[in-house]
Structure formats: structure tokens, C-alpha cells
Coordinates of C-alpha atoms and ligand atoms in Angstrom, one line a residue:
X1 CA 62.8 41.0 59.9
X2 CA 63.4 44.4 61.6
X3 CA 60.8 47.3 60.5
X4 CA 60.6 50.9 60.9
X5 CA 57.3 52.7 60.8
X6 CA 57.6 56.4 59.7
X7 CA 54.7 59.0 59.5
X8 CA 53.7 62.1 61.2
X9 CA 52.2 61.8 64.5
X10 CA 48.5 60.7 64.3
X11 CA 49.3 59.1 60.8
X12 CA 48.1 55.7 62.6
X13 CA 51.7 54.0 63.1
X14 CA 50.6 52.8 66.7
X15 CA 47.3 51.1 65.4
X16 CA 49.4 49.6 62.3
X17 CA 51.9 48.5 64.4
X18 CA 49.8 46.3 66.4
X19 CA 48.1 44.6 63.5
X20 CA 51.3 43.9 62.0
X21 CA 53.1 42.6 65.2
X22 CA 50.0 39.8 65.4
X23 CA 50.5 38.8 61.8
X24 CA 54.2 38.6 61.7
X25 CA 54.8 37.4 65.2
X26 CA 57.2 40.2 66.2
X27 CA 57.1 42.7 69.0
X28 CA 56.6 46.6 68.5
X29 CA 58.9 49.0 70.3
X30 CA 57.1 52.3 70.8
X31 CA 59.5 54.8 72.3
X32 CA 56.4 56.8 72.9
X33 CA 54.8 54.1 75.2
X34 CA 58.3 53.6 76.7
X35 CA 58.5 57.1 77.8
X36 CA 55.0 57.4 79.0
X37 CA 55.4 54.6 81.2
X38 CA 58.4 55.8 82.6
X39 CA 56.9 59.4 83.2
X40 CA 53.9 57.4 85.3
X41 CA 56.8 55.6 87.0
X42 CA 58.4 58.9 87.9
X43 CA 61.9 57.0 86.9
X44 CA 64.9 59.6 86.5
X45 CA 64.7 59.8 82.7
X46 CA 60.8 59.8 82.8
X47 CA 61.2 63.1 84.8
X48 CA 63.8 64.4 82.2
X49 CA 61.3 63.5 79.2
X50 CA 58.2 64.8 80.6
X51 CA 58.5 68.7 80.0
X52 CA 59.5 68.0 76.3
X53 CA 56.8 65.6 75.7
X54 CA 54.2 67.9 77.3
X55 CA 55.1 70.6 75.0
X56 CA 55.1 68.6 71.7
X57 CA 59.1 68.5 71.4
X58 CA 61.2 65.9 71.0
X59 CA 63.2 64.1 73.9
X60 CA 66.9 64.2 73.4
X61 CA 68.6 61.6 71.3
X62 CA 70.7 60.4 74.1
X63 CA 67.8 59.3 76.2
X64 CA 65.5 57.8 73.3
X65 CA 69.0 56.0 71.8
X66 CA 69.4 54.7 75.3
X67 CA 66.3 53.1 76.0
X68 CA 65.9 51.9 72.3
X69 CA 69.3 50.1 72.7
X70 CA 68.3 48.2 76.0
X71 CA 65.0 47.3 74.6
X72 CA 66.3 45.8 71.3
X73 CA 68.9 43.7 73.3
X74 CA 66.2 41.8 75.0
X75 CA 65.4 38.2 73.8
X76 CA 62.0 38.9 72.1
X77 CA 63.8 41.0 69.3
X78 CA 65.8 38.2 68.1
X79 CA 63.6 37.3 65.1
X80 CA 62.9 40.9 64.8
X81 CA 60.8 44.0 65.6
X82 CA 58.9 46.9 64.4
X83 CA 60.0 50.4 65.5
X84 CA 57.4 52.7 65.9
X85 CA 58.5 56.4 66.6
X86 CA 62.0 55.6 66.6
X87 CA 64.2 57.1 64.8
X88 CA 62.7 60.4 64.7
X89 CA 65.8 62.6 64.0
X90 CA 68.9 61.7 61.6
X91 CA 71.2 61.4 64.5
X92 CA 68.8 58.4 66.2
X93 CA 68.8 57.0 62.5
X94 CA 72.8 57.1 62.4
X95 CA 73.0 55.5 65.8
X96 CA 70.9 52.6 64.9
X97 CA 73.3 52.2 61.7
X98 CA 76.3 52.5 64.4
X99 CA 74.8 49.7 66.3
X100 CA 74.8 47.6 63.4
X101 CA 71.1 46.9 63.7
X102 CA 70.2 45.8 60.2
X103 CA 66.6 47.4 58.8
X104 CA 64.8 45.6 56.1
X105 CA 62.2 48.2 55.4
X106 CA 60.9 51.8 56.3
X107 CA 57.1 51.8 55.7
X108 CA 56.1 55.5 55.6
X109 CA 52.2 55.9 56.3
X110 CA 51.0 59.1 54.5
X111 CA 48.0 60.9 55.7
X112 CA 46.8 64.5 54.7
X113 CA 47.7 67.1 57.6
X114 CA 44.3 68.1 58.0
X115 CA 42.9 64.5 58.6
X116 CA 45.9 64.0 61.1
X117 CA 44.7 67.2 62.9
X118 CA 41.2 65.9 63.2
X119 CA 42.4 62.6 64.3
X120 CA 44.7 63.8 67.2
X121 CA 42.4 66.4 68.7
X122 CA 39.5 64.2 68.8
X123 CA 41.6 61.4 70.4
X124 CA 40.3 60.4 74.0
X125 CA 42.7 58.0 76.2
X126 CA 42.2 56.1 79.7
X127 CA 45.1 56.9 81.6
X128 CA 44.2 53.9 83.9
X129 CA 44.0 50.9 81.4
X130 CA 45.5 52.7 78.0
X131 CA 42.5 52.1 76.0
X132 CA 42.3 54.9 73.0
X133 CA 39.1 56.1 71.5
X134 CA 38.1 59.0 69.0
X135 CA 35.0 61.3 69.7
X136 CA 33.5 60.5 66.0
X137 CA 35.3 57.4 64.5
X138 CA 35.6 55.2 67.7
X139 CA 33.6 56.8 70.3
X140 CA 33.0 54.9 73.8
X141 CA 29.6 53.5 74.8
X142 CA 29.0 56.5 77.3
X143 CA 30.7 59.7 76.4
X144 CA 33.8 60.3 78.4
X145 CA 33.8 57.1 80.1
X146 CA 36.1 54.0 79.1
X147 CA 34.3 51.1 78.1
X148 CA 37.0 48.7 79.3
X149 CA 37.5 49.8 82.8
X150 CA 34.9 52.7 83.6
X151 CA 37.6 55.3 84.3
X152 CA 37.1 59.0 82.9
X153 CA 38.5 59.6 79.5
X154 CA 41.0 62.5 79.1
X155 CA 42.7 64.5 76.2
X156 CA 46.5 63.4 76.3
X157 CA 48.3 66.7 77.1
X158 CA 50.0 66.6 73.8
X159 CA 46.9 66.4 71.9
X160 CA 45.8 69.5 72.7
X161 CA 45.2 71.7 69.6
X162 CA 48.1 73.9 70.1
X163 CA 50.6 71.3 70.9
X164 CA 49.4 69.3 67.8
X165 CA 50.6 72.2 65.8
X166 CA 54.0 72.0 67.6
X167 CA 54.1 68.4 67.3
X168 CA 53.4 68.5 63.4
X169 CA 56.2 71.3 63.2
X170 CA 58.6 69.3 64.9
X171 CA 57.9 66.3 62.5
X172 CA 58.4 68.5 59.4
X173 CA 61.7 69.7 60.8
X174 CA 63.4 66.8 62.6
X175 CA 61.5 63.6 61.3
X176 CA 60.8 64.1 57.6
X177 CA 64.4 64.3 56.6
X178 CA 64.7 60.5 57.3
X179 CA 62.3 59.9 54.2
X180 CA 65.5 60.9 52.3
X181 CA 67.8 59.0 54.5
X182 CA 66.2 55.7 54.0
X183 CA 65.3 56.6 50.4
X184 CA 69.1 56.8 49.8
X185 CA 69.4 53.3 51.5
X186 CA 66.8 51.9 48.9
X187 CA 64.7 50.9 52.0
X188 CA 61.7 53.4 51.9
X189 CA 57.9 52.5 50.8
X190 CA 55.4 54.7 51.3
X191 CA 51.7 53.6 51.8
X192 CA 48.4 55.7 51.9
X193 CA 47.3 55.5 55.5
X194 CA 43.7 57.0 54.9
X195 CA 41.9 53.7 54.1
X196 CA 40.2 51.9 57.1
X197 CA 42.5 50.2 59.7
X198 CA 42.0 46.9 57.9
X199 CA 42.5 48.3 54.5
X200 CA 45.6 50.3 55.4
X201 CA 47.0 47.2 57.2
X202 CA 46.7 45.0 54.1
X203 CA 48.7 47.7 51.9
X204 CA 51.5 47.6 54.6
X205 CA 51.6 44.0 54.6
X206 CA 51.8 43.9 50.8
X207 CA 54.4 46.7 51.1
X208 CA 56.5 44.6 53.6
X209 CA 56.4 41.4 51.6
X210 CA 56.9 42.9 48.2
Ligands
AMP1 P1 54.7 59.2 70.4 O1 53.5 58.4 71.0 O2 55.3 58.3 69.6 O3 54.0 60.3 69.6 O4 55.6 59.9 71.1 C1 55.0 60.8 72.4 C2 56.3 61.7 72.5 O5 57.3 61.2 73.1 C3 56.7 62.5 71.4 O6 56.1 63.7 71.1 C4 58.2 62.9 72.0 O7 58.1 63.8 72.8 C5 58.7 61.5 72.8 N1 59.3 60.6 71.9 C6 58.6 59.6 71.4 N2 59.7 59.0 70.6 C7 60.6 59.8 70.6 C8 62.0 59.3 69.9 N3 62.4 58.5 68.9 N4 62.8 60.7 70.0 C9 62.5 61.8 70.6 N5 61.4 61.8 71.4 C10 60.4 60.9 71.2

């Protein structure tokens, strides 16, 4: 089963992808995580991607299509995969179609924009081990310190309030048109993403099976 999770930044795609990945036994492919790893390692495309990522803009279609193509060619994707954060533009969706990748369903996680802003600006991350927290909904045991490894927690550069506004603008301009793209292919299902994590996962799994 090949799935796409669609939704604004902060809609909860990453969290839901983890749950669905475990339930269905297929890997999640997050282009955002792959790009962040590349930035950390200082690879050539990481260096190219960093400025765009820090400012809330999109990385070029050419770079992300390249990394996605390499990733889905790997053995663990033979049974299927969940795409989290790709495609983010119509040309990326067209590239998937042109590669002959069959997509079974596109699940859109719909969340009110004010909720999204609160979620993103309250997010805290540990750069060492990757654990994520939220100042109100998932606080660490000690404020500002990672429960897992004890490193200090930080605000992701692209979660700063001004950048969040730019990311949402980019989403509306570049990514939201994908809803029409996949609606026209009869693949789009919309799920409300405001319930608890478990409640939303249940709705998503029903949408995937239905
Ligand atoms: P995410 O963690 O999915 O929100 O991605 C973080 C950042 O990585 C985005 O704000 C973009 O700058 C970049 N990025 C991730 N996926 C893509 C994509 N499919 N196309 C372009 N840029 C992307």
C-alpha cells in the first residue's frame, strides 16, 4: 500500500505517520527528516537546502525529487510506504506519476490554522536524539531539558513565529493545490486531525481501509 499524508505543517502528519507505519508494517518516508539529516551531516544537498528550510520556503523540486526517488527504490519500500511531506508541489506529484509510482490513497489531515500555530510555536526539540515535546500538551519532566538524553531543548529554527507564518503561506500557495490534483484522481480522503493522537489514528486507519 502506497500512501501520501497531506496537510499543513503542524497538522500532525509526522506523529500519525509513526502510528500508521507500525500498524501497517510499511516505512514512513519524511523528506523533511531526510533533509534535516543532510543539513546536519553537511552533505552537498544539505548545504543547498538549509537556507530555504530556515526561512520557511520549499527546497527545490529537483533536490527533493532526487532524494525521494533514491529512497523509494530501496528494498524496504517494496511492500509499500507512507510519504510524509512529499509531494509538496504539483510538479513533485507529477514527477511521482511520471516515475510510475502507484499511489493508493492520499489522506489529508485537516486542522484549524489557529491550532496549527499554537502547535508549531510551542514545539521544542532535542537536536541530539530527535525527541520532540510541546510546552503545554507534551512538556518534558524538567523544563527545557530532554527526558531521553538530558540535552537542552530548542525551538526549531522554522518553528519561530515569523517563519511559521511563512510556512503556512507556502503551504497554501504551493501544497494545497494538491488536494484538487488528487481529488481529480479519486484518491483524496480528508480526516479531521484535532482529536487525540490515538483518536485521529483510528480515523485515519478507517479512511485507509475504507
Ligand atoms: P517538514 O519537516 O516536512 O515540515 O519539512 C521541513 C522543511 O523541509 C520544509 O519547510 C521545507 O523547507 C523542506 N521540505 C521537506 N519536504 C519537502 C518537499 N517535499 N519539497 C520541498 N521542500 C521540502
